[in-house]
Tab-separated table of C-alpha atoms and ligand atoms in Angstrom:
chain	number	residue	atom	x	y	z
A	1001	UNK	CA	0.000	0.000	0.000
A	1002	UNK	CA	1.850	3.417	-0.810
A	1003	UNK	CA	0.532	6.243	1.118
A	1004	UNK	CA	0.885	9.842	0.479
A	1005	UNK	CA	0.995	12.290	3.717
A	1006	UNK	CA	0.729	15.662	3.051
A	1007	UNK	CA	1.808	17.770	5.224
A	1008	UNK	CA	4.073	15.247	6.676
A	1009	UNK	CA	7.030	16.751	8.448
A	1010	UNK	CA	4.736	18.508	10.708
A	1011	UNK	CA	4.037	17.756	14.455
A	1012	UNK	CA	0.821	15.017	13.588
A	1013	UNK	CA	1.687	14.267	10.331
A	1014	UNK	CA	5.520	13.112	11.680
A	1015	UNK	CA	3.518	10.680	14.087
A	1016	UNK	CA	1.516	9.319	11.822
A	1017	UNK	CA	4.274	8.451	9.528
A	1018	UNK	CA	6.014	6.879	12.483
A	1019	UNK	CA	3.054	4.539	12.596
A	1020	UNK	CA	2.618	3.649	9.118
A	1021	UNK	CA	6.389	2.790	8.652
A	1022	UNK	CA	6.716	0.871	11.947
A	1023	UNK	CA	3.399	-0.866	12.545
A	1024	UNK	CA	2.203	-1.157	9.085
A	1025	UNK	CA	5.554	-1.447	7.259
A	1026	UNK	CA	3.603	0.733	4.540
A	1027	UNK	CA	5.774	2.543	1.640
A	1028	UNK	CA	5.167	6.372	2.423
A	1029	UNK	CA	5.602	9.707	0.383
A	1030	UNK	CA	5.685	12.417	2.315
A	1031	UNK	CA	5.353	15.871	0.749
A	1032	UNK	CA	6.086	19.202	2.603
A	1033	UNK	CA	6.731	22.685	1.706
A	1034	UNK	CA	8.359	22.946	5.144
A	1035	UNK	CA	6.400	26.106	5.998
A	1036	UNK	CA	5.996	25.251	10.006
A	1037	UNK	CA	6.908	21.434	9.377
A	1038	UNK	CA	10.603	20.668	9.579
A	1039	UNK	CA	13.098	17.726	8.066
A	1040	UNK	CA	14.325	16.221	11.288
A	1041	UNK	CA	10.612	15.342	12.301
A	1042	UNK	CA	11.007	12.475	9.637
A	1043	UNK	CA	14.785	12.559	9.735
A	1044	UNK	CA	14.941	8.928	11.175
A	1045	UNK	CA	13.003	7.669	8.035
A	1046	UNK	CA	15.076	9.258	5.491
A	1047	UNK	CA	17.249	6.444	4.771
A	1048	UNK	CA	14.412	3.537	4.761
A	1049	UNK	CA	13.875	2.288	1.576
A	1050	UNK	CA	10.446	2.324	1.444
A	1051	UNK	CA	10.571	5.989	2.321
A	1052	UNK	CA	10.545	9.166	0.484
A	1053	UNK	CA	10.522	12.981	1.047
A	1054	UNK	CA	9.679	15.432	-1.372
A	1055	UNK	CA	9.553	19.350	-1.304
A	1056	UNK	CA	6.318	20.859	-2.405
A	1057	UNK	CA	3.767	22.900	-1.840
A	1058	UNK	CA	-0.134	21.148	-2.363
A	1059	UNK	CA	-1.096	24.346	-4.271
A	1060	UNK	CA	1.011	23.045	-6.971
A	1061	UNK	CA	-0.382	20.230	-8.709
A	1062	UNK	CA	1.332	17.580	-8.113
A	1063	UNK	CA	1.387	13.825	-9.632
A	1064	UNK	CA	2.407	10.716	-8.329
A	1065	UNK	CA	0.909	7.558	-7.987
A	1066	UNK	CA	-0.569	6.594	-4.376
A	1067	UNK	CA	-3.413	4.460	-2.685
A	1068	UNK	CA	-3.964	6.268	0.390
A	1069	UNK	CA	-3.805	10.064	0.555
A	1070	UNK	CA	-3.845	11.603	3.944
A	1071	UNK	CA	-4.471	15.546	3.514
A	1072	UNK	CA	-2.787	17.021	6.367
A	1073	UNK	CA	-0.856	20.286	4.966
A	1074	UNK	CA	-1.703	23.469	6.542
A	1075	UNK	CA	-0.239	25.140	9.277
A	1076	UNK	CA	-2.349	25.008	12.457
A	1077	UNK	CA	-1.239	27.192	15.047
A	1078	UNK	CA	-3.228	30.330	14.964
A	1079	UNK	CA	0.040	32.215	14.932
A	1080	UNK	CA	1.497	30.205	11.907
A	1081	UNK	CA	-1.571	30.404	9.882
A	1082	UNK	CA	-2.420	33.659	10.327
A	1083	UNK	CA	1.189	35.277	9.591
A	1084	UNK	CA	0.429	34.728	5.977
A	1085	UNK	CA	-3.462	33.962	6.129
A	1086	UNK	CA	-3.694	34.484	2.311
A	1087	UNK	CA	-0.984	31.687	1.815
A	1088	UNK	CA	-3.418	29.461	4.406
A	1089	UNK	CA	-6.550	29.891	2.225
A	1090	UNK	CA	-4.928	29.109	-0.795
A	1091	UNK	CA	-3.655	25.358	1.115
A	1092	UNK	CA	-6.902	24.986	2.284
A	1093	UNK	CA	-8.680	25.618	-0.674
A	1094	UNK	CA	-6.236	25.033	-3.891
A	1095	UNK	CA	-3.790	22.732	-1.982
A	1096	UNK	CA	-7.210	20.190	-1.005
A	1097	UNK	CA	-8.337	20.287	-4.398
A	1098	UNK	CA	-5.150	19.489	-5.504
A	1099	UNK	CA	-4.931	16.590	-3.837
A	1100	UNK	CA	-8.476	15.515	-4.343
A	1101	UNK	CA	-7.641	15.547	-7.614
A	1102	UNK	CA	-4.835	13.496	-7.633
A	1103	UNK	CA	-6.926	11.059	-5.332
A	1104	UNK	CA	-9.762	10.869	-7.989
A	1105	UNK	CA	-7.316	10.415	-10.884
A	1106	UNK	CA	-5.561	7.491	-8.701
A	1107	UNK	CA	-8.852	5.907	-7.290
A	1108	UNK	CA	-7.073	6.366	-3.706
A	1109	UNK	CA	-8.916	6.442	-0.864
A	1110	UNK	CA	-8.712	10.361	0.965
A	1111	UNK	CA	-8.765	11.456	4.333
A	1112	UNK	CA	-8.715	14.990	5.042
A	1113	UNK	CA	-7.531	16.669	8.486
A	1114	UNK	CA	-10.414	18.773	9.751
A	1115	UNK	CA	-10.812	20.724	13.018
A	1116	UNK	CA	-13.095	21.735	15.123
A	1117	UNK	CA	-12.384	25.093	14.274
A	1118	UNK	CA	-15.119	24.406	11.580
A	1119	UNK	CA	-17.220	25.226	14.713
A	1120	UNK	CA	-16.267	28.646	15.713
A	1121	UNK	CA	-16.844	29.807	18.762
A	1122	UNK	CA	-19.552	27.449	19.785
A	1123	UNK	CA	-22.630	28.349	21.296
A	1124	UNK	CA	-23.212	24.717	22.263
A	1125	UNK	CA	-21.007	22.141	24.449
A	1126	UNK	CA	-20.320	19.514	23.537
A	1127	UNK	CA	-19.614	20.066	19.564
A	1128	UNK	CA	-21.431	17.215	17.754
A	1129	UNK	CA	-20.776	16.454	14.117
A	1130	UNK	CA	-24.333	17.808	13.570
A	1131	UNK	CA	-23.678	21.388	15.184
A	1132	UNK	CA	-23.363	23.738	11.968
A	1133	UNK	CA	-20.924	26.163	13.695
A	1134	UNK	CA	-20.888	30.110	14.768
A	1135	UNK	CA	-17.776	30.799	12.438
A	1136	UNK	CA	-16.626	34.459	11.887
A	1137	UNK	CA	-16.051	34.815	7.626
A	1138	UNK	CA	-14.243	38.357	8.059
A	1139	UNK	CA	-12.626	37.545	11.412
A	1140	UNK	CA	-8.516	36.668	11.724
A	1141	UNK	CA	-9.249	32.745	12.153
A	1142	UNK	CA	-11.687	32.862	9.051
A	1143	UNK	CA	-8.649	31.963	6.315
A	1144	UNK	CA	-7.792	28.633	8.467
A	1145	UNK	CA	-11.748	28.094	9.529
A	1146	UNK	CA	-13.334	28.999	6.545
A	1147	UNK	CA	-10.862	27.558	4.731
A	1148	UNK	CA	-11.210	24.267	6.118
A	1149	UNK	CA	-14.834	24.728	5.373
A	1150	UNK	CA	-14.068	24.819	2.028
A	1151	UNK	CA	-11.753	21.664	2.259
A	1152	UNK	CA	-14.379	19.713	3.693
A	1153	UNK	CA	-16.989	20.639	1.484
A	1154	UNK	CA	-14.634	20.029	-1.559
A	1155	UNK	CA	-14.200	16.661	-0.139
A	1156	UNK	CA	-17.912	16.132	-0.357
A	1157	UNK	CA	-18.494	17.346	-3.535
A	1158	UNK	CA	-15.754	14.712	-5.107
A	1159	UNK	CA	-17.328	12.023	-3.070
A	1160	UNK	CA	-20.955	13.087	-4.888
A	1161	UNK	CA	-19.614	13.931	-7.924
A	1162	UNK	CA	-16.727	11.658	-8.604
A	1163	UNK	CA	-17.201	8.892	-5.844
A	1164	UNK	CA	-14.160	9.090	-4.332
A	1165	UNK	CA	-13.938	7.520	-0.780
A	1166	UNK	CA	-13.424	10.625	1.290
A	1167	UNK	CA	-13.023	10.840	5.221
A	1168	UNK	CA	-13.115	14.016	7.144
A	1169	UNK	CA	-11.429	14.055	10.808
A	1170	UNK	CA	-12.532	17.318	12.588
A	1171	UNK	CA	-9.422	17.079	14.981
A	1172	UNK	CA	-9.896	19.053	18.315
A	1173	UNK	CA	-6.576	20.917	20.156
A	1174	UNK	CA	-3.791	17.863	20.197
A	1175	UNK	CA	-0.294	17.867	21.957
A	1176	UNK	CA	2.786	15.828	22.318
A	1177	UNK	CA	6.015	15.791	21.225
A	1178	UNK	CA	7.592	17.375	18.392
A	1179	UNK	CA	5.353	20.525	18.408
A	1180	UNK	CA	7.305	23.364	16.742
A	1181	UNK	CA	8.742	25.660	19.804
A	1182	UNK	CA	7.508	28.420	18.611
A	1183	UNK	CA	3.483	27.432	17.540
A	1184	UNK	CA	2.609	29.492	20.384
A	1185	UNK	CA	-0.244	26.633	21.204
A	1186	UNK	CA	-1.014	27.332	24.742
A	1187	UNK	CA	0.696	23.617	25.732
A	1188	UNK	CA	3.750	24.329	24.048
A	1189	UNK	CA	3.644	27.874	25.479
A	1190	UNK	CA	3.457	26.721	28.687
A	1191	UNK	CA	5.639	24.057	28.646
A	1192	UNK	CA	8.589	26.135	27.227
A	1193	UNK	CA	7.560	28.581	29.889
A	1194	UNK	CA	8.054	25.778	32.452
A	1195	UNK	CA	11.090	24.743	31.634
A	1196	UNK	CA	12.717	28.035	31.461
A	1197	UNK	CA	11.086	29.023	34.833
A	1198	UNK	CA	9.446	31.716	33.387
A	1199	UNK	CA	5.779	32.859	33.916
A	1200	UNK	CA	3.007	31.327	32.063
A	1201	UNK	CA	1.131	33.645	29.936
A	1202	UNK	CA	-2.414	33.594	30.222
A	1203	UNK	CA	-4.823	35.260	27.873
A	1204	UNK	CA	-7.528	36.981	29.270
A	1205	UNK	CA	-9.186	35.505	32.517
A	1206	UNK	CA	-7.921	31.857	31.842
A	1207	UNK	CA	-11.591	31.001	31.547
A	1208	UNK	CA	-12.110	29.615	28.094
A	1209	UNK	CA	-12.131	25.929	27.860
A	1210	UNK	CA	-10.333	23.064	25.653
A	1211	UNK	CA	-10.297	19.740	25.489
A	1212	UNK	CA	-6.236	18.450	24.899
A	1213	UNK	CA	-5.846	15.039	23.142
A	1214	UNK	CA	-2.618	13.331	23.085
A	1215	UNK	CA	-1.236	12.526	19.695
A	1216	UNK	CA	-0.604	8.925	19.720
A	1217	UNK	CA	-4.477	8.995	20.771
A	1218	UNK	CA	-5.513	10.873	18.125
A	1219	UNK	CA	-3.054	8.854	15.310
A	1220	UNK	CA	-4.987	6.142	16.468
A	1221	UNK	CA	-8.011	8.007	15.419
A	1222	UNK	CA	-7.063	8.632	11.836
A	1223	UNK	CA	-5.823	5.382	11.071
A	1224	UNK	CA	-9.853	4.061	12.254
A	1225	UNK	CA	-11.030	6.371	10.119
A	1226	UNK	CA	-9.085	5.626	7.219
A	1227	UNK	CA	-9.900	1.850	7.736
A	1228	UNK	CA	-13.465	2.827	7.857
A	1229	UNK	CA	-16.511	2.971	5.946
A	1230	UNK	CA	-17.542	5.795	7.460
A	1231	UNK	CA	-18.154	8.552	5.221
A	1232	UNK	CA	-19.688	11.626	7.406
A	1233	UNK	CA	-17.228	14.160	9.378
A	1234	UNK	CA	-15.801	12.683	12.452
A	1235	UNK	CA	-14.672	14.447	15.561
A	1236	UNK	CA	-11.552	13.254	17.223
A	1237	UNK	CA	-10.481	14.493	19.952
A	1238	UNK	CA	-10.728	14.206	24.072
A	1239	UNK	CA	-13.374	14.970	25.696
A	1240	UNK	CA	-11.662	15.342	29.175
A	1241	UNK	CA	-12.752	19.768	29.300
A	1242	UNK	CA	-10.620	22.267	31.339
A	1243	UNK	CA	-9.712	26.009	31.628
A	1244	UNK	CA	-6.873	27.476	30.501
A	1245	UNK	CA	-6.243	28.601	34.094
A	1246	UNK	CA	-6.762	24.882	35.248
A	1247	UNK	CA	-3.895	24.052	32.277
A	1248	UNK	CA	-1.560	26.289	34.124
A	1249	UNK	CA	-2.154	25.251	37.621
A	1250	UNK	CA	-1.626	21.747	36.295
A	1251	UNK	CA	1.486	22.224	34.830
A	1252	UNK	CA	2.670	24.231	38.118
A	1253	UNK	CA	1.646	21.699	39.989
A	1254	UNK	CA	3.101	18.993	38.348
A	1255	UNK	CA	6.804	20.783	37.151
A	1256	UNK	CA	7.291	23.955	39.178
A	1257	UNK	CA	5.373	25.140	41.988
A	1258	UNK	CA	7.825	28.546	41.930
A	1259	UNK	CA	5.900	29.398	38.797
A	1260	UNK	CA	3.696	32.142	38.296
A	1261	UNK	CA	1.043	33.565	36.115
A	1262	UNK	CA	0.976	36.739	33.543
A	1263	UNK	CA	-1.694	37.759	32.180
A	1264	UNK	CA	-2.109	38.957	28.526
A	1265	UNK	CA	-5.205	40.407	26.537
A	1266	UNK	CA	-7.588	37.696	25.058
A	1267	UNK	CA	-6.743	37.207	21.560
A	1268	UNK	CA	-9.994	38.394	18.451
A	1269	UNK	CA	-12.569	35.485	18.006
A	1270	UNK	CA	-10.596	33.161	20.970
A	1271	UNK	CA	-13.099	30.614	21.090
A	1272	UNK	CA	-14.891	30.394	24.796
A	1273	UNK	CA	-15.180	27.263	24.744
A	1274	UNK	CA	-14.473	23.061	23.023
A	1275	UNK	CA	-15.367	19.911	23.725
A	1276	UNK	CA	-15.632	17.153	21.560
A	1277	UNK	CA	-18.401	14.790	21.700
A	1278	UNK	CA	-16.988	11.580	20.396
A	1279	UNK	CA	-19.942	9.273	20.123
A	1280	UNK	CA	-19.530	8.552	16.379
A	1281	UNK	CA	-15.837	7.950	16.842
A	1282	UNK	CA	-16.998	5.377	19.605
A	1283	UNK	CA	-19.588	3.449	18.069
A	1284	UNK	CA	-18.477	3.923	14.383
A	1285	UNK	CA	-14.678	3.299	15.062
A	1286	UNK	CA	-14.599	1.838	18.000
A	1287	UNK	CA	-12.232	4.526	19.518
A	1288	UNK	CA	-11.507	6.405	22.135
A	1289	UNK	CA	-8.649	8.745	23.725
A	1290	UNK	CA	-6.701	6.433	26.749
A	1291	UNK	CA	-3.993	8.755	27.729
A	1292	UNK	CA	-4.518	11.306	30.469
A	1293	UNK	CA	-3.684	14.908	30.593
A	1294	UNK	CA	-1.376	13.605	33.198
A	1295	UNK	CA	0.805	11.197	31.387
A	1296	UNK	CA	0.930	12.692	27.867
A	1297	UNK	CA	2.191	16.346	29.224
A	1298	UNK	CA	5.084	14.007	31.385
A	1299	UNK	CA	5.620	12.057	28.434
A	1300	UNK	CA	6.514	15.905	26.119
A	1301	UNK	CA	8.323	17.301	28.457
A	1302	UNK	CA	10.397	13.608	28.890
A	1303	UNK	CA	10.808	14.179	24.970
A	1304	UNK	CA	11.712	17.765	25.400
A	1305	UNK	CA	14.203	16.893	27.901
A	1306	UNK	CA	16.044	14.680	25.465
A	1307	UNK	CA	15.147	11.466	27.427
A	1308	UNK	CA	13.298	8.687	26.321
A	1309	UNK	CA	9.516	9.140	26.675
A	1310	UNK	CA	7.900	7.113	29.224
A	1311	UNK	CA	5.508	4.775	28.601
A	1312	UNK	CA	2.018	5.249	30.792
A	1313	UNK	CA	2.054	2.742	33.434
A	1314	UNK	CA	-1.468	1.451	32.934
A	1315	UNK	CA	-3.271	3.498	30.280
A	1316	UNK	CA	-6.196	5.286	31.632
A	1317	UNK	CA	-9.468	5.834	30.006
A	1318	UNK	CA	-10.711	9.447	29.638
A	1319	UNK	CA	-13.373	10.461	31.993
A	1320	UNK	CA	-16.145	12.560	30.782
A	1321	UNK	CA	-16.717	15.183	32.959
B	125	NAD	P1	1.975	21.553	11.652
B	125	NAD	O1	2.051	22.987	11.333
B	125	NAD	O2	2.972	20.973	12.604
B	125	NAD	O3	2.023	20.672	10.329
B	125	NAD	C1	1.516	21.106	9.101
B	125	NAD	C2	2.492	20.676	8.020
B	125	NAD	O4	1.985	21.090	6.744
B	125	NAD	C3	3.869	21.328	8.166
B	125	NAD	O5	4.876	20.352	8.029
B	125	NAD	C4	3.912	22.354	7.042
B	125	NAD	O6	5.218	22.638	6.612
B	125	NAD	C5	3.046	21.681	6.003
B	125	NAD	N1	2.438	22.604	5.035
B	125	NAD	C6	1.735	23.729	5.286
B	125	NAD	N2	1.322	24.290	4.147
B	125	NAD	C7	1.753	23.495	3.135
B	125	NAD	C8	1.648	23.536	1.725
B	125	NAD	N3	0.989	24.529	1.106
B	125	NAD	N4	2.227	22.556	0.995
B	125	NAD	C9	2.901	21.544	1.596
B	125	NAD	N5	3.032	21.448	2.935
B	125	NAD	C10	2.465	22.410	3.698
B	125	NAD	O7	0.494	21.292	12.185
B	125	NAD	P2	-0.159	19.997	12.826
B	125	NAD	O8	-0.559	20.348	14.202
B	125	NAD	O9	0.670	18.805	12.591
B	125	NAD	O10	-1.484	19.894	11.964
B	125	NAD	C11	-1.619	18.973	10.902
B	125	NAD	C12	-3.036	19.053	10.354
B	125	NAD	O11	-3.987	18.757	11.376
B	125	NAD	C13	-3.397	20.433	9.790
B	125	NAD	O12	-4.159	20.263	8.618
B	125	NAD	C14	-4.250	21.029	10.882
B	125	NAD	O13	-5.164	21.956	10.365
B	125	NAD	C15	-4.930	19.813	11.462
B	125	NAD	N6	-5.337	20.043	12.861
B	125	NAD	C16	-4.396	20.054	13.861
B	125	NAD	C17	-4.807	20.304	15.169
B	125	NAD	C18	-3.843	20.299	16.309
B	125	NAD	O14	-4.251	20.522	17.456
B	125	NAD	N7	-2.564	20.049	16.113
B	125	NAD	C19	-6.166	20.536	15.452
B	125	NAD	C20	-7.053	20.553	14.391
B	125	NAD	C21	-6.645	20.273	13.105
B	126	UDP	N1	-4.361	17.364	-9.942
B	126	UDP	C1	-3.123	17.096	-9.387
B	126	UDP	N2	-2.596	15.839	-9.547
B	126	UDP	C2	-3.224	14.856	-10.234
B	126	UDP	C3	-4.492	15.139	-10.782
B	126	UDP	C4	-5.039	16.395	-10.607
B	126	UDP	O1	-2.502	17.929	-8.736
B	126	UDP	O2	-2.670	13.762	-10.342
B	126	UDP	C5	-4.937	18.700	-9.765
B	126	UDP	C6	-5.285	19.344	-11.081
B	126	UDP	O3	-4.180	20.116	-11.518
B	126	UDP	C7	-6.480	20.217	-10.761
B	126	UDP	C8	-7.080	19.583	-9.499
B	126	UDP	O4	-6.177	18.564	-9.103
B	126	UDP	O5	-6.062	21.516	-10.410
B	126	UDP	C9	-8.431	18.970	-9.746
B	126	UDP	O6	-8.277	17.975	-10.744
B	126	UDP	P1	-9.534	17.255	-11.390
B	126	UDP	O7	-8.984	16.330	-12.434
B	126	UDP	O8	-10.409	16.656	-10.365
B	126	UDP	O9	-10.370	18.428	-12.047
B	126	UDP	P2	-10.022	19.447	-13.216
B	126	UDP	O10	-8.616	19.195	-13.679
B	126	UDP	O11	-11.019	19.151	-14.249
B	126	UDP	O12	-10.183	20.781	-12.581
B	127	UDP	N1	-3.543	30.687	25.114
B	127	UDP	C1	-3.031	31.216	26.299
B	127	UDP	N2	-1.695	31.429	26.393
B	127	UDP	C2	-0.819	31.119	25.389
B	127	UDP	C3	-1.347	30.554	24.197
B	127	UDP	C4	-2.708	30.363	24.091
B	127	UDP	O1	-3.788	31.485	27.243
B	127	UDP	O2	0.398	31.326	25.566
B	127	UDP	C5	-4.988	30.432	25.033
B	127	UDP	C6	-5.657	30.893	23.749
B	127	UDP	O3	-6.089	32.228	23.864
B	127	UDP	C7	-6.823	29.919	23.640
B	127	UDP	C8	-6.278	28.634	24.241
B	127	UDP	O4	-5.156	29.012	25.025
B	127	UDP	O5	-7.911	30.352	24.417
B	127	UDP	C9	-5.823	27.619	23.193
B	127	UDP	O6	-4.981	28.285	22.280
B	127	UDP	P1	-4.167	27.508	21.160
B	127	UDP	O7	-3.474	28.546	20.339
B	127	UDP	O8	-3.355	26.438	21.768
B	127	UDP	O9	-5.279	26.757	20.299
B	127	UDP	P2	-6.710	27.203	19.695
B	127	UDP	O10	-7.030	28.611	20.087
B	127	UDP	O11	-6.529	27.073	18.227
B	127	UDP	O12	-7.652	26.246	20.287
């Protein structure tokens, strides 16, 4: 089975290469413009013969011949993709049909990497795949949220018009290692800040909510919903919900009790709140996040620290609070 992964240097996409290679001994493209992804994320595969990297960016068209195309490119910090938010609509909207059309022309099987950004700033918790969303379309986060709009409903459209087999992941906020240092995701923020003893910078009150999923959880995830026959969006993600004041008074807790807190002004159209509801994930994929907030932050800073990363003694289902 050759797979292509798009957007495959980059913190997920790098993890779910690891995966293919290792556990599925699959032959893997990987294609990157290296725009927030970088080389030595995939540096260990470089050498593997079923292995290959290529430079390129998805708004080129691009053709090769694949069975599997996992649609990943974009960069998904709100930082990164609004810098150049012009640049991010264009990989959301010319980069995805790109690839869809390579799909089609290869008969390859698509999954594209949603978010539940396609839901705005909710005005309902949990997000269910049937909630239609409160996005902004003039707002700072509209080129990556409506621009994943658009990817999804490209992804549609080739299904109806073409039948292609398309899955959409809407992935919720994810974390481990190998998330660029300077994403300026509020885990790697505060992580960083940690380690360097320095305070951790809150925005606004600290009382907006997410809901972190580890990324071995959510690799997990994709590679369901590849497998699947499941052709309507899926959210993936953890439902476990917190603050972003909890998050800090966790990671005191847990790596420096000297810490302290600054705060900073909320950032335009921060959503108030996310939380996944995962029902169609469970009873359509049979999956389901099993590492804690806990274990996966000890097992990124472990990684960050240069040491190996621990395994979790006893992996823990997610409650649902
Ligand atoms: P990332 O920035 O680490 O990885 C994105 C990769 O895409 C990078 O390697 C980047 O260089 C590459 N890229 C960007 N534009 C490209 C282009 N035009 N052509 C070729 N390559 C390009 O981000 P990530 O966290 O690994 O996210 C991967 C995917 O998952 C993205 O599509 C993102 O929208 C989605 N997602 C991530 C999260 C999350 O919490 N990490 C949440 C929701 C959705
Ligand atoms: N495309 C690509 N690689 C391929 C096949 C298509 O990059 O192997 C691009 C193609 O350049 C076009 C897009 O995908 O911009 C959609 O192609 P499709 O054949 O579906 O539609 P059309 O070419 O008719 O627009
Ligand atoms: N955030 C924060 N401090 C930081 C970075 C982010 O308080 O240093 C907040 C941010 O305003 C948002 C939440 O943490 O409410 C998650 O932000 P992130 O950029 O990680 O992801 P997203 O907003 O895309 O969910």
């Amino acid at each position: 089975m050759r797979h292509l992964v798009t957007g495959g240097s980059g913190f997920i996409g790098s993890h779910l290469i690891d995966h293919l290679m290792a556990d599925l001994n699959a032959q893997v493209i990987c294609v990157d413009n290296f725009q927030t992804g970088s080389k030595g994320n995939v540096a260990h595969w470089l050498e593997h013969p079923h292995f290959e990297l290529i430079r390129h960016d998805v708004t080129e068209p691009l053709r090769i011949e694949v069975d599997r195309v996992w649609h990943l490119a974009c960069p998904a910090s709100p930082i990164h993709y609004q810098a150049n938010p012009i640049s991010t609509i264009k990989t959301n909207v010319l980069g995805t049909l790109n690839m869809l059309g390579l799909a089609r022309r290869c008969g390859a099987r698509f999954l594209l990497a949603s978010t539940s950004e396609v839901y705005g700033d909710p005005l309902v918790s949990p997000q269910s795949e049937a909630y239609l969303g409160n996005v902004s379309c003039t707002g700072p986060r509209a080129c990556y949220d409506e621009g994943k709009r658009m990817a999804e409903t490209l992804a549609f459209e080739y299904h109806r018009v073409h039948g292609l087999k398309v899955r959409v992941a809407r992935i919720f906020n994810t974390y481990g290692p190998r998330m660029a240092a300077n994403d300026g995701r509020v885990v790697t923020s505060f992580i960083h800040q940690a380690l360097r003893s320095e305070p951790l910078t809150v925005y606004g009150d600290g009382s907006q909510t997410r809901s972190f999923c580890y990324v071995d959880d959510l690799v997990a995830g994709l590679l369901a919903l590849m497998d699947s026959s499941c052709l309507r969006p899926v959210n993936l993600g953890n439902p476990v919900e917190i603050t972003v004041a909890e998050l800090a008074e966790h990671i005191i807790d847990r790596f420096n009790p000297q810490l302290t807190v600054s705060h900073h002004p909320l950032p335009v159209d921060d959503p108030r709140q996310r939380r996944p509801d995962i029902s169609r994930a469970q009873h359509e994929l049979g999956w389901m996040p099993k590492v804690s907030l806990e274990d996966g932050l000890a097992r990124m800073v472990a990684a960050l620290q240069g040491q190996d990363v621990m395994p979790a003694v006893e992996p823990e289902m997610a409650v649902v609070t």
